[in-house]
CSV table of C-alpha atoms and ligand atoms in Angstrom, one decimal:
chain,number,residue,atom,x,y,z
Z,1,MET,CA,6.3,-7.8,-23.6
Z,2,PHE,CA,3.0,-8.2,-21.8
Z,3,PRO,CA,0.4,-10.5,-22.6
Z,4,PRO,CA,-2.9,-8.6,-23.7
Z,5,LYS,CA,-4.8,-6.5,-21.4
Z,6,ALA,CA,-7.8,-8.9,-21.7
Z,7,LEU,CA,-5.9,-11.7,-20.3
Z,8,LEU,CA,-5.3,-10.0,-17.0
Z,9,SER,CA,-8.8,-9.0,-16.0
Z,10,LEU,CA,-8.0,-11.2,-13.0
Z,11,LEU,CA,-9.7,-11.4,-9.5
Z,12,PHE,CA,-7.7,-10.5,-6.8
Z,13,ILE,CA,-7.3,-13.2,-4.0
Z,14,SER,CA,-6.2,-11.8,-0.6
Z,15,LEU,CA,-3.9,-13.4,1.5
Z,16,THR,CA,-3.6,-10.3,3.7
Z,17,GLY,CA,-2.1,-10.3,6.8
Z,18,VAL,CA,1.1,-12.0,5.0
Z,19,ASP,CA,3.7,-9.6,5.6
Z,20,ALA,CA,7.3,-9.6,3.6
Z,21,SER,CA,10.3,-9.7,5.9
Z,22,PRO,CA,12.6,-6.8,5.4
Z,23,LEU,CA,16.0,-6.6,3.6
Z,24,SER,CA,19.1,-7.6,5.4
Z,25,ARG,CA,22.7,-6.9,4.5
Z,26,SER,CA,26.0,-8.7,4.4
Z,27,ASN,CA,29.0,-8.4,2.5
Z,28,GLY,CA,28.0,-6.9,-1.0
Z,29,LYS,CA,24.7,-8.9,-0.6
Z,30,ALA,CA,21.2,-7.9,0.2
Z,31,THR,CA,18.2,-10.0,0.8
Z,32,LEU,CA,14.4,-8.9,0.4
Z,33,GLY,CA,11.7,-10.6,1.5
Z,34,PHE,CA,8.5,-10.7,-0.4
Z,35,ALA,CA,5.0,-12.0,-0.4
Z,36,THR,CA,3.5,-14.1,-3.2
Z,37,LYS,CA,-0.3,-13.8,-4.0
Z,38,PHE,CA,-1.8,-16.0,-6.8
Z,39,ASN,CA,-4.3,-14.3,-9.3
Z,40,GLU,CA,-7.5,-16.3,-10.2
Z,41,PRO,CA,-7.8,-17.3,-13.9
Z,42,GLY,CA,-10.5,-15.1,-14.4
Z,43,ASN,CA,-12.2,-15.9,-17.9
Z,44,LEU,CA,-9.3,-17.6,-19.3
Z,45,ASN,CA,-8.2,-21.1,-18.4
Z,46,PHE,CA,-5.4,-21.0,-16.2
Z,47,VAL,CA,-3.1,-23.2,-18.0
Z,48,GLU,CA,-3.9,-21.4,-21.3
Z,49,ARG,CA,-3.3,-18.2,-19.7
Z,50,ASP,CA,0.0,-19.6,-18.5
Z,51,ARG,CA,1.1,-20.7,-22.1
Z,52,ALA,CA,-0.1,-17.4,-23.4
Z,53,HIS,CA,2.4,-15.4,-21.2
Z,54,VAL,CA,5.2,-17.5,-22.2
Z,55,GLN,CA,4.2,-17.1,-25.9
Z,56,SER,CA,4.3,-13.1,-25.3
Z,57,MET,CA,7.8,-13.5,-23.8
Z,58,LYS,CA,9.0,-15.7,-26.4
Z,59,GLN,CA,8.1,-12.6,-28.7
Z,60,GLY,CA,10.7,-10.9,-26.9
Z,61,ASN,CA,10.6,-7.9,-24.6
Z,62,GLY,CA,12.1,-5.5,-26.9
Z,63,LEU,CA,15.1,-5.0,-24.7
Z,64,GLY,CA,17.6,-7.7,-26.1
Z,65,LYS,CA,17.9,-8.7,-22.5
Z,66,ARG,CA,17.2,-12.1,-20.3
Z,67,THR,CA,13.7,-12.6,-19.4
Z,68,PRO,CA,13.0,-10.8,-16.3
Z,69,VAL,CA,13.3,-13.0,-13.0
Z,70,ILE,CA,10.4,-11.5,-10.9
Z,71,THR,CA,7.7,-9.6,-12.4
Z,72,THR,CA,4.1,-9.2,-11.7
Z,73,ASN,CA,2.2,-9.8,-15.0
Z,74,THR,CA,0.8,-13.0,-14.9
Z,75,GLY,CA,-0.4,-15.7,-12.6
Z,76,MET,CA,1.2,-14.1,-9.4
Z,77,ASN,CA,2.0,-10.9,-7.6
Z,78,TYR,CA,5.0,-10.5,-5.6
Z,79,THR,CA,4.7,-7.7,-3.2
Z,80,VAL,CA,7.3,-6.1,-0.8
Z,81,GLN,CA,6.8,-3.6,2.0
Z,82,VAL,CA,8.8,-0.3,1.8
Z,83,GLY,CA,9.0,2.7,4.0
Z,84,VAL,CA,9.0,6.2,2.3
Z,85,GLY,CA,10.1,9.4,4.0
Z,86,SER,CA,11.3,10.3,7.4
Z,87,PRO,CA,9.6,9.0,9.2
Z,88,PRO,CA,8.5,6.2,7.0
Z,89,THR,CA,5.1,5.6,5.8
Z,90,ASN,CA,5.0,1.8,4.9
Z,91,TYR,CA,3.7,0.9,1.5
Z,92,THR,CA,2.9,-2.5,-0.3
Z,93,LEU,CA,4.6,-2.4,-3.9
Z,94,LEU,CA,4.7,-4.9,-6.5
Z,95,LEU,CA,8.3,-6.3,-6.8
Z,96,ASP,CA,9.3,-6.1,-10.3
Z,97,THR,CA,12.9,-6.6,-11.8
Z,98,ALA,CA,11.7,-6.0,-15.5
Z,99,THR,CA,10.7,-2.2,-14.9
Z,100,SER,CA,12.9,0.3,-12.9
Z,101,LEU,CA,10.6,3.1,-11.8
Z,102,THR,CA,9.6,3.0,-8.2
Z,103,TRP,CA,6.5,4.8,-7.2
Z,104,VAL,CA,3.7,5.2,-4.5
Z,105,GLY,CA,0.2,6.4,-3.9
Z,106,ALA,CA,-2.0,4.3,-6.0
Z,107,ASP,CA,-3.9,3.2,-3.0
Z,108,LYS,CA,-2.3,4.8,0.4
Z,109,LYS,CA,-1.6,8.4,-0.2
Z,110,TYR,CA,2.1,9.6,-0.2
Z,111,VAL,CA,3.0,11.6,3.0
Z,112,ALA,CA,5.7,14.1,2.5
Z,113,THR,CA,7.8,14.4,5.3
Z,114,GLU,CA,10.9,16.9,6.2
Z,115,SER,CA,13.2,14.3,3.8
Z,116,SER,CA,10.7,14.8,0.9
Z,117,HIS,CA,11.4,17.1,-2.0
Z,118,ASP,CA,9.3,17.8,-4.9
Z,119,THR,CA,11.0,18.3,-8.3
Z,120,GLY,CA,7.9,19.2,-10.2
Z,121,HIS,CA,8.7,16.8,-12.9
Z,122,ARG,CA,6.2,14.8,-14.5
Z,123,VAL,CA,6.3,10.9,-14.6
Z,124,SER,CA,4.3,8.2,-16.0
Z,125,ALA,CA,4.5,4.6,-17.0
Z,126,ALA,CA,1.9,1.7,-18.4
Z,127,TYR,CA,2.0,-1.7,-17.1
Z,128,SER,CA,0.3,-4.8,-18.1
Z,129,TYR,CA,-2.0,-4.3,-15.0
Z,130,GLY,CA,-2.8,-0.3,-15.6
Z,131,THR,CA,-1.1,2.9,-15.8
Z,132,PHE,CA,0.2,5.6,-13.5
Z,133,SER,CA,1.0,9.3,-13.9
Z,134,GLY,CA,2.1,11.7,-11.2
Z,135,GLU,CA,5.0,13.9,-10.1
Z,136,GLU,CA,8.7,13.0,-9.5
Z,137,TRP,CA,9.8,13.6,-5.6
Z,138,ILE,CA,13.3,12.8,-4.1
Z,139,ASP,CA,13.0,11.0,-0.9
Z,140,THR,CA,14.4,8.4,1.5
Z,141,ILE,CA,13.4,4.8,1.1
Z,142,THR,CA,13.7,2.2,3.7
Z,143,LEU,CA,13.9,-1.2,2.9
Z,144,SER,CA,14.9,-2.2,6.2
Z,145,PRO,CA,15.7,-0.4,9.4
Z,146,ASP,CA,19.7,-0.8,8.6
Z,147,LEU,CA,18.8,-0.4,4.7
Z,148,VAL,CA,17.9,3.4,3.8
Z,149,VAL,CA,18.5,4.6,0.5
Z,150,ASN,CA,18.7,8.4,0.6
Z,151,GLN,CA,18.0,10.8,-2.1
Z,152,GLN,CA,15.9,8.2,-4.2
Z,153,SER,CA,13.8,9.8,-7.3
Z,154,ILE,CA,10.1,8.2,-6.7
Z,155,GLY,CA,7.0,8.8,-8.4
Z,156,VAL,CA,4.0,10.0,-6.3
Z,157,ALA,CA,0.8,9.0,-8.2
Z,158,THR,CA,-1.7,11.8,-9.0
Z,159,GLN,CA,-3.5,9.1,-11.1
Z,160,THR,CA,-3.8,5.6,-11.6
Z,161,THR,CA,-5.8,3.1,-13.6
Z,162,ASP,CA,-6.4,-0.5,-12.6
Z,163,PHE,CA,-4.4,-0.8,-9.5
Z,164,VAL,CA,-6.2,-2.9,-6.8
Z,165,LEU,CA,-6.6,-1.9,-3.3
Z,166,ASP,CA,-3.6,-2.8,-1.0
Z,167,VAL,CA,-1.3,-2.2,-4.0
Z,168,ASP,CA,0.3,1.4,-3.5
Z,169,GLY,CA,2.8,1.2,-6.4
Z,170,TYR,CA,5.7,-0.4,-7.8
Z,171,LEU,CA,9.4,-1.2,-6.6
Z,172,GLY,CA,11.2,-1.4,-10.0
Z,173,LEU,CA,14.6,-3.2,-9.7
Z,174,GLY,CA,15.4,-3.3,-13.4
Z,175,PRO,CA,18.3,-1.6,-15.1
Z,176,LEU,CA,18.9,2.1,-15.4
Z,177,ASP,CA,18.0,2.4,-19.2
Z,178,LEU,CA,14.2,1.2,-18.3
Z,179,THR,CA,13.8,4.6,-16.6
Z,180,GLU,CA,14.4,6.4,-19.8
Z,181,ASN,CA,11.5,8.8,-21.2
Z,182,HIS,CA,9.5,8.2,-17.8
Z,183,VAL,CA,10.5,11.4,-16.1
Z,184,GLU,CA,9.9,14.7,-18.1
Z,185,GLY,CA,13.2,16.6,-18.3
Z,186,GLU,CA,15.4,13.6,-17.5
Z,187,SER,CA,17.0,11.4,-19.7
Z,188,THR,CA,17.3,8.5,-17.0
Z,189,VAL,CA,16.8,8.5,-13.1
Z,190,PRO,CA,19.0,6.4,-10.9
Z,191,THR,CA,17.1,3.4,-9.8
Z,192,VAL,CA,16.9,1.8,-6.1
Z,193,MET,CA,19.4,-0.7,-7.5
Z,194,ASP,CA,21.7,2.0,-8.6
Z,195,ASN,CA,21.8,3.4,-5.3
Z,196,LEU,CA,22.3,0.2,-3.8
Z,197,HIS,CA,25.0,-0.5,-5.9
Z,198,SER,CA,26.6,3.1,-5.3
Z,199,GLN,CA,26.3,2.5,-1.3
Z,200,GLY,CA,28.2,-0.8,-2.1
Z,201,THR,CA,25.5,-2.9,-0.7
Z,202,ILE,CA,25.3,-4.9,-3.8
Z,203,SER,CA,28.6,-6.3,-5.5
Z,204,GLU,CA,27.6,-8.1,-8.4
Z,205,GLU,CA,24.5,-9.0,-10.8
Z,206,VAL,CA,23.8,-12.2,-9.5
Z,207,LEU,CA,20.1,-12.8,-8.1
Z,208,GLY,CA,19.2,-15.6,-5.9
Z,209,ILE,CA,15.6,-16.7,-5.4
Z,210,TYR,CA,14.2,-18.5,-2.5
Z,211,PHE,CA,10.3,-19.4,-2.1
Z,212,LYS,CA,8.7,-20.6,0.8
Z,213,PRO,CA,5.6,-21.8,-0.7
Z,214,ASP,CA,3.8,-23.2,2.7
Z,215,VAL,CA,3.8,-19.7,4.0
Z,216,HIS,CA,3.6,-17.5,0.7
Z,217,LEU,CA,6.8,-15.6,1.0
Z,218,GLY,CA,10.0,-15.4,-0.8
Z,219,GLU,CA,13.4,-14.1,-0.7
Z,220,LEU,CA,15.2,-12.1,-3.4
Z,221,THR,CA,19.1,-11.9,-2.7
Z,222,PHE,CA,21.0,-9.5,-4.7
Z,223,GLY,CA,24.8,-10.2,-5.4
Z,224,GLY,CA,24.7,-13.9,-4.6
Z,225,TYR,CA,22.5,-16.4,-2.9
Z,226,ASP,CA,21.4,-17.0,0.9
Z,227,GLU,CA,23.5,-19.5,2.5
Z,228,SER,CA,21.2,-20.1,5.3
Z,229,ALA,CA,18.4,-21.0,2.7
Z,230,ILE,CA,20.0,-24.1,1.1
Z,231,ARG,CA,20.7,-27.7,1.7
Z,232,GLY,CA,23.7,-29.2,0.3
Z,233,PRO,CA,26.0,-27.5,-2.4
Z,234,MET,CA,24.9,-25.0,-5.0
Z,235,SER,CA,25.1,-26.8,-8.7
Z,236,TYR,CA,26.1,-24.6,-11.2
Z,237,PHE,CA,25.4,-24.9,-15.2
Z,238,PRO,CA,26.2,-22.9,-18.1
Z,239,VAL,CA,23.1,-21.1,-19.6
Z,240,THR,CA,22.4,-23.2,-22.9
Z,241,THR,CA,24.0,-21.9,-26.2
Z,242,THR,CA,20.7,-23.5,-28.0
Z,243,SER,CA,18.7,-20.5,-29.5
Z,244,PRO,CA,16.2,-19.4,-28.7
Z,245,ALA,CA,16.5,-20.7,-25.0
Z,246,SER,CA,19.7,-19.1,-24.9
Z,247,GLU,CA,18.2,-15.6,-24.9
Z,248,TYR,CA,16.5,-16.3,-21.5
Z,249,TRP,CA,17.6,-18.1,-18.6
Z,250,GLY,CA,17.8,-21.2,-20.5
Z,251,THR,CA,19.5,-24.8,-19.9
Z,252,ASN,CA,19.9,-28.0,-21.5
Z,253,LEU,CA,18.2,-30.9,-19.7
Z,254,SER,CA,16.7,-34.6,-20.1
Z,255,ILE,CA,13.6,-35.9,-18.1
Z,256,ASP,CA,13.0,-39.3,-16.4
Z,257,TYR,CA,10.0,-40.6,-14.9
Z,258,GLY,CA,10.9,-43.3,-12.7
Z,259,GLU,CA,13.5,-45.4,-14.6
Z,260,ASP,CA,12.3,-44.4,-18.0
Z,261,THR,CA,13.5,-41.3,-20.1
Z,262,ILE,CA,10.7,-39.3,-21.3
Z,263,MET,CA,12.5,-36.4,-22.7
Z,264,SER,CA,15.9,-36.5,-24.3
Z,265,LEU,CA,18.3,-33.6,-24.0
Z,266,SER,CA,16.9,-30.6,-25.3
Z,267,ALA,CA,16.8,-26.9,-24.4
Z,268,GLY,CA,14.1,-24.6,-22.4
Z,269,ILE,CA,13.9,-22.1,-19.9
Z,270,PHE,CA,13.4,-21.2,-16.2
Z,271,ASP,CA,10.6,-18.7,-15.5
Z,272,THR,CA,9.2,-17.5,-12.3
Z,273,ASP,CA,6.1,-16.3,-13.8
Z,274,SER,CA,4.8,-19.3,-15.3
Z,275,ALA,CA,3.0,-21.5,-12.9
Z,276,PHE,CA,3.4,-24.9,-14.6
Z,277,ILE,CA,6.2,-27.1,-15.8
Z,278,PHE,CA,5.7,-27.1,-19.7
Z,279,VAL,CA,6.8,-30.0,-21.6
Z,280,PRO,CA,6.4,-31.0,-25.3
Z,281,THR,CA,3.2,-32.7,-26.6
Z,282,ASP,CA,5.1,-36.3,-27.1
Z,283,VAL,CA,6.7,-35.8,-23.7
Z,284,PHE,CA,3.4,-34.8,-22.0
Z,285,GLU,CA,1.6,-37.7,-23.5
Z,286,LYS,CA,4.5,-40.3,-22.4
Z,287,TYR,CA,3.8,-38.8,-18.9
Z,288,MET,CA,0.0,-38.9,-19.0
Z,289,ALA,CA,0.4,-42.6,-20.1
Z,290,LYS,CA,3.0,-43.5,-17.3
Z,291,THR,CA,1.1,-41.8,-14.6
Z,292,SER,CA,-2.4,-42.9,-15.8
Z,293,ALA,CA,-3.6,-39.5,-15.4
Z,294,THR,CA,-6.5,-37.9,-17.4
Z,295,LYS,CA,-7.3,-34.3,-18.5
Z,296,ASP,CA,-9.5,-32.5,-16.5
Z,297,ALA,CA,-12.3,-30.8,-18.8
Z,298,ALA,CA,-13.0,-28.0,-16.2
Z,299,THR,CA,-9.4,-26.8,-15.7
Z,300,GLY,CA,-7.4,-28.5,-18.5
Z,301,LEU,CA,-5.1,-30.0,-15.9
Z,302,LEU,CA,-3.9,-33.5,-15.6
Z,303,THR,CA,-5.7,-35.1,-12.7
Z,304,ILE,CA,-5.0,-38.4,-10.7
Z,305,THR,CA,-6.9,-40.3,-8.2
Z,306,SER,CA,-5.2,-41.1,-4.8
Z,307,GLU,CA,-4.4,-44.5,-5.5
Z,308,GLN,CA,-2.9,-43.4,-8.6
Z,309,TYR,CA,-1.0,-40.7,-6.6
Z,310,ASP,CA,0.4,-43.7,-4.1
Z,311,THR,CA,2.2,-45.2,-7.2
Z,312,LEU,CA,3.7,-42.0,-8.8
Z,313,GLU,CA,7.2,-42.3,-9.3
Z,314,GLN,CA,9.8,-39.4,-9.2
Z,315,LEU,CA,10.2,-37.0,-12.1
Z,316,VAL,CA,14.0,-36.2,-12.5
Z,317,PHE,CA,15.4,-33.6,-14.4
Z,318,HIS,CA,19.1,-34.1,-15.3
Z,319,ILE,CA,21.1,-31.0,-15.8
Z,320,GLY,CA,24.6,-32.1,-16.5
Z,321,ASP,CA,25.4,-34.8,-14.1
Z,322,VAL,CA,23.1,-33.6,-11.5
Z,323,PRO,CA,19.6,-34.7,-11.0
Z,324,PHE,CA,16.8,-32.6,-9.9
Z,325,VAL,CA,14.0,-34.7,-8.5
Z,326,LEU,CA,10.6,-33.7,-8.3
Z,327,THR,CA,8.9,-36.1,-5.9
Z,328,PRO,CA,5.2,-37.2,-6.2
Z,329,ASN,CA,4.1,-34.7,-3.8
Z,330,ALA,CA,6.2,-32.1,-6.1
Z,331,GLN,CA,4.2,-33.1,-9.1
Z,332,ILE,CA,1.0,-32.0,-7.9
Z,333,TRP,CA,-0.9,-29.0,-7.1
Z,334,PRO,CA,-1.1,-28.7,-3.1
Z,335,ARG,CA,-4.7,-29.1,-2.6
Z,336,SER,CA,-4.8,-25.8,-0.6
Z,337,ARG,CA,-4.0,-24.0,-3.9
Z,338,ASN,CA,-6.8,-25.8,-6.0
Z,339,TYR,CA,-8.8,-22.8,-5.7
Z,340,VAL,CA,-6.1,-20.7,-7.9
Z,341,PHE,CA,-7.3,-22.3,-10.9
Z,342,GLY,CA,-11.0,-23.2,-10.2
Z,343,GLY,CA,-10.1,-26.8,-9.2
Z,344,SER,CA,-12.2,-28.9,-6.8
Z,345,PRO,CA,-10.7,-28.8,-3.3
Z,346,ASP,CA,-10.5,-32.7,-3.0
Z,347,LYS,CA,-9.2,-33.5,-6.3
Z,348,ILE,CA,-5.3,-33.9,-7.2
Z,349,TYR,CA,-4.0,-31.8,-10.2
Z,350,LEU,CA,-0.7,-32.3,-11.7
Z,351,VAL,CA,1.7,-29.4,-12.4
Z,352,VAL,CA,2.9,-31.0,-15.8
Z,353,ALA,CA,1.1,-29.4,-18.6
Z,354,ASP,CA,1.3,-29.9,-22.4
Z,355,PHE,CA,3.2,-26.9,-24.1
Z,356,GLU,CA,1.3,-27.7,-27.2
Z,357,GLY,CA,2.2,-25.8,-30.4
Z,358,TYR,CA,4.2,-23.6,-28.3
Z,359,ALA,CA,7.2,-25.9,-27.9
Z,360,LYS,CA,9.7,-25.1,-30.8
Z,361,PRO,CA,13.2,-26.4,-31.6
Z,362,GLY,CA,15.3,-24.8,-29.0
Z,363,PHE,CA,12.6,-23.8,-26.9
Z,364,GLU,CA,11.0,-27.2,-25.7
Z,365,PHE,CA,10.0,-26.7,-22.0
Z,366,VAL,CA,9.4,-24.3,-19.3
Z,367,LEU,CA,10.1,-24.9,-15.7
Z,368,GLY,CA,8.0,-22.7,-13.8
Z,369,TYR,CA,7.2,-21.5,-10.3
Z,370,THR,CA,6.0,-25.4,-9.3
Z,371,PHE,CA,9.6,-26.2,-10.1
Z,372,LEU,CA,11.4,-23.1,-8.6
Z,373,GLU,CA,9.4,-23.4,-5.4
Z,374,ARG,CA,11.2,-26.7,-4.6
Z,375,TYR,CA,14.6,-25.5,-5.5
Z,376,TYR,CA,16.9,-22.2,-4.6
Z,377,SER,CA,17.7,-20.8,-7.9
Z,378,VAL,CA,20.5,-18.3,-8.7
Z,379,PHE,CA,20.5,-16.2,-11.9
Z,380,ASP,CA,24.4,-15.3,-12.3
Z,381,THR,CA,24.7,-12.9,-15.2
Z,382,PRO,CA,28.5,-12.2,-15.0
Z,383,ASN,CA,29.3,-15.9,-15.3
Z,384,ASN,CA,26.3,-16.7,-17.7
Z,385,ARG,CA,25.2,-19.5,-15.4
Z,386,ILE,CA,22.3,-20.8,-13.5
Z,387,GLY,CA,22.7,-22.5,-10.0
Z,388,LEU,CA,20.0,-24.8,-8.2
Z,389,ALA,CA,20.5,-26.2,-4.5
Z,390,LEU,CA,18.0,-28.2,-2.6
Z,391,THR,CA,16.0,-26.2,0.3
Z,392,ASP,CA,13.8,-27.4,3.2
Z,393,TYR,CA,11.0,-27.4,0.5
Z,394,THR,CA,12.6,-29.8,-2.0
Z,395,TYR,CA,11.1,-32.9,-0.4
Z,396,ALA,CA,8.7,-31.2,1.6
Z,397,GLU,CA,5.0,-32.6,1.6
Z,398,LEU,CA,2.7,-29.7,0.8
Z,399,SER,CA,-0.9,-30.3,1.7
K,401,NAG,C1,6.9,-0.4,8.6
K,401,NAG,O1,7.2,-1.7,8.1
K,401,NAG,C2,8.2,-2.3,9.1
K,401,NAG,C3,8.9,-3.3,8.3
K,401,NAG,O2,7.8,-4.2,8.2
K,401,NAG,C4,7.7,-2.4,10.4
K,401,NAG,O3,8.8,-2.7,11.2
K,401,NAG,C5,7.3,-1.1,10.9
K,401,NAG,O4,6.5,-1.1,12.2
K,401,NAG,C6,6.0,-0.5,10.0
K,401,NAG,N1,5.8,0.9,10.4
K,401,NAG,C7,4.6,1.2,10.6
K,401,NAG,C8,4.2,2.7,10.8
K,401,NAG,O5,3.6,0.4,10.3
K,402,NAG,C1,-1.7,-7.9,-8.6
K,402,NAG,O1,-1.5,-6.3,-8.9
K,402,NAG,C2,-2.4,-5.9,-9.8
K,402,NAG,C3,-2.2,-4.5,-9.8
K,402,NAG,O2,-2.9,-3.9,-8.7
K,402,NAG,C4,-3.8,-6.2,-9.6
K,402,NAG,O3,-4.6,-5.9,-10.9
K,402,NAG,C5,-3.8,-7.9,-9.6
K,402,NAG,O4,-5.3,-8.2,-9.2
K,402,NAG,C6,-3.2,-8.2,-8.1
K,402,NAG,N1,-3.3,-9.5,-8.0
K,402,NAG,C7,-3.1,-10.1,-6.6
K,402,NAG,C8,-3.2,-11.5,-6.7
K,402,NAG,O5,-2.9,-9.3,-5.6
K,403,NAG,C1,23.1,-28.0,-25.3
K,403,NAG,O1,22.7,-28.6,-26.5
K,403,NAG,C2,23.4,-28.3,-27.6
K,403,NAG,C3,22.7,-29.0,-29.0
K,403,NAG,O2,22.9,-30.4,-28.5
K,403,NAG,C4,24.8,-28.2,-27.7
K,403,NAG,O3,25.5,-27.4,-28.8
K,403,NAG,C5,25.3,-27.4,-26.3
K,403,NAG,O4,26.7,-27.5,-26.5
K,403,NAG,C6,24.8,-27.8,-25.0
K,403,NAG,N1,25.4,-27.2,-23.9
K,403,NAG,C7,25.2,-26.0,-23.9
K,403,NAG,C8,25.9,-25.3,-22.5
K,403,NAG,O5,24.7,-25.3,-24.2
């Protein structure tokens, strides 16, 4: 499920002071604000590490389920502020829809209050980043002032390895069965999501994701999408039937650069945990030729001059009848983010990368964070479809 540990000896880049906004509630929907943090590439080239992540994902997570929507195992961490106890103590937790335990205490110590009850059961889990073990408590969780989950099972860490300062634990938003065998004496324990469902806060298994890349924030909406975040209609299209992309959040699409089709209709996936837009080698080479980009030896990324940037054309992803455009600005890494992959601050790097031997029939491309930060995305399990809509960031000029 996770890339080898060695890939994850990553440096911590602090964007501290970035606070996620809390969860708000309306009609079977709940929106949780989170913060995004980039990890530095460490000893592995950034693009290489990202490809390795996709490869590990293709090997399957062993659950027979769609690829997780938000996890914290590769180039980015998504964190959220959660209050525990009454009165609450605030903790910074890693947001993860691929695991289901919620626990605190890796950095900031757990504070027992009058709402806290120790069950005495041992709890443990292992992640790509490290391990945790401790004791189960039942407590009140505050996601926002008007969204309080009572009687939530949480882990309180007595021992953790490899968690950085500032990260206090996990908010696990995955399904109930993933809590199996983690808590001694209990087969499964109701998750925060279960309790949100049983309170009637969340109606459907639909996740909406909105990134605000300039401020390093995001919003995860359960049970639908946030109408206030989209501009224009939501376009839905079916999950591809082509395997293996069909096992993930996959779609059929074709790609044009300017007037020319550079990729004919193919199947691939969306993945919030990949940073790049990976395309098959022949498509990458066409794109490279048309943009006159060169490969930067230091980072492995495509780079262009500012003169070449001025003549970049639109990169258009056609899904069904709908074109989704990446403007020239959306095809480059914002310069302020070049440090993430060890790039030079004044060079221009492109977000399109070669999928190399990882591209296979039925799994030709990956649209990662650099695509998803430009569109609102909806992952709709009951209707087996994906939605995309414009946001304020679709055509924004990020610097
Ligand atoms: C805890 O977080 C909430 C929401 O971010 C905030 O309103 C509150 O002031 C925080 N409390 C403390 C004690 O920091
Ligand atoms: C993300 O969290 C993990 C676990 O604490 C840590 O190892 C990693 O350095 C963090 N990265 C960032 C950018 O916060
Ligand atoms: C996707 O492409 C495949 C192969 O061309 C085709 O069989 C399928 O009907 C297309 N549409 C969907 C929704 O999968």
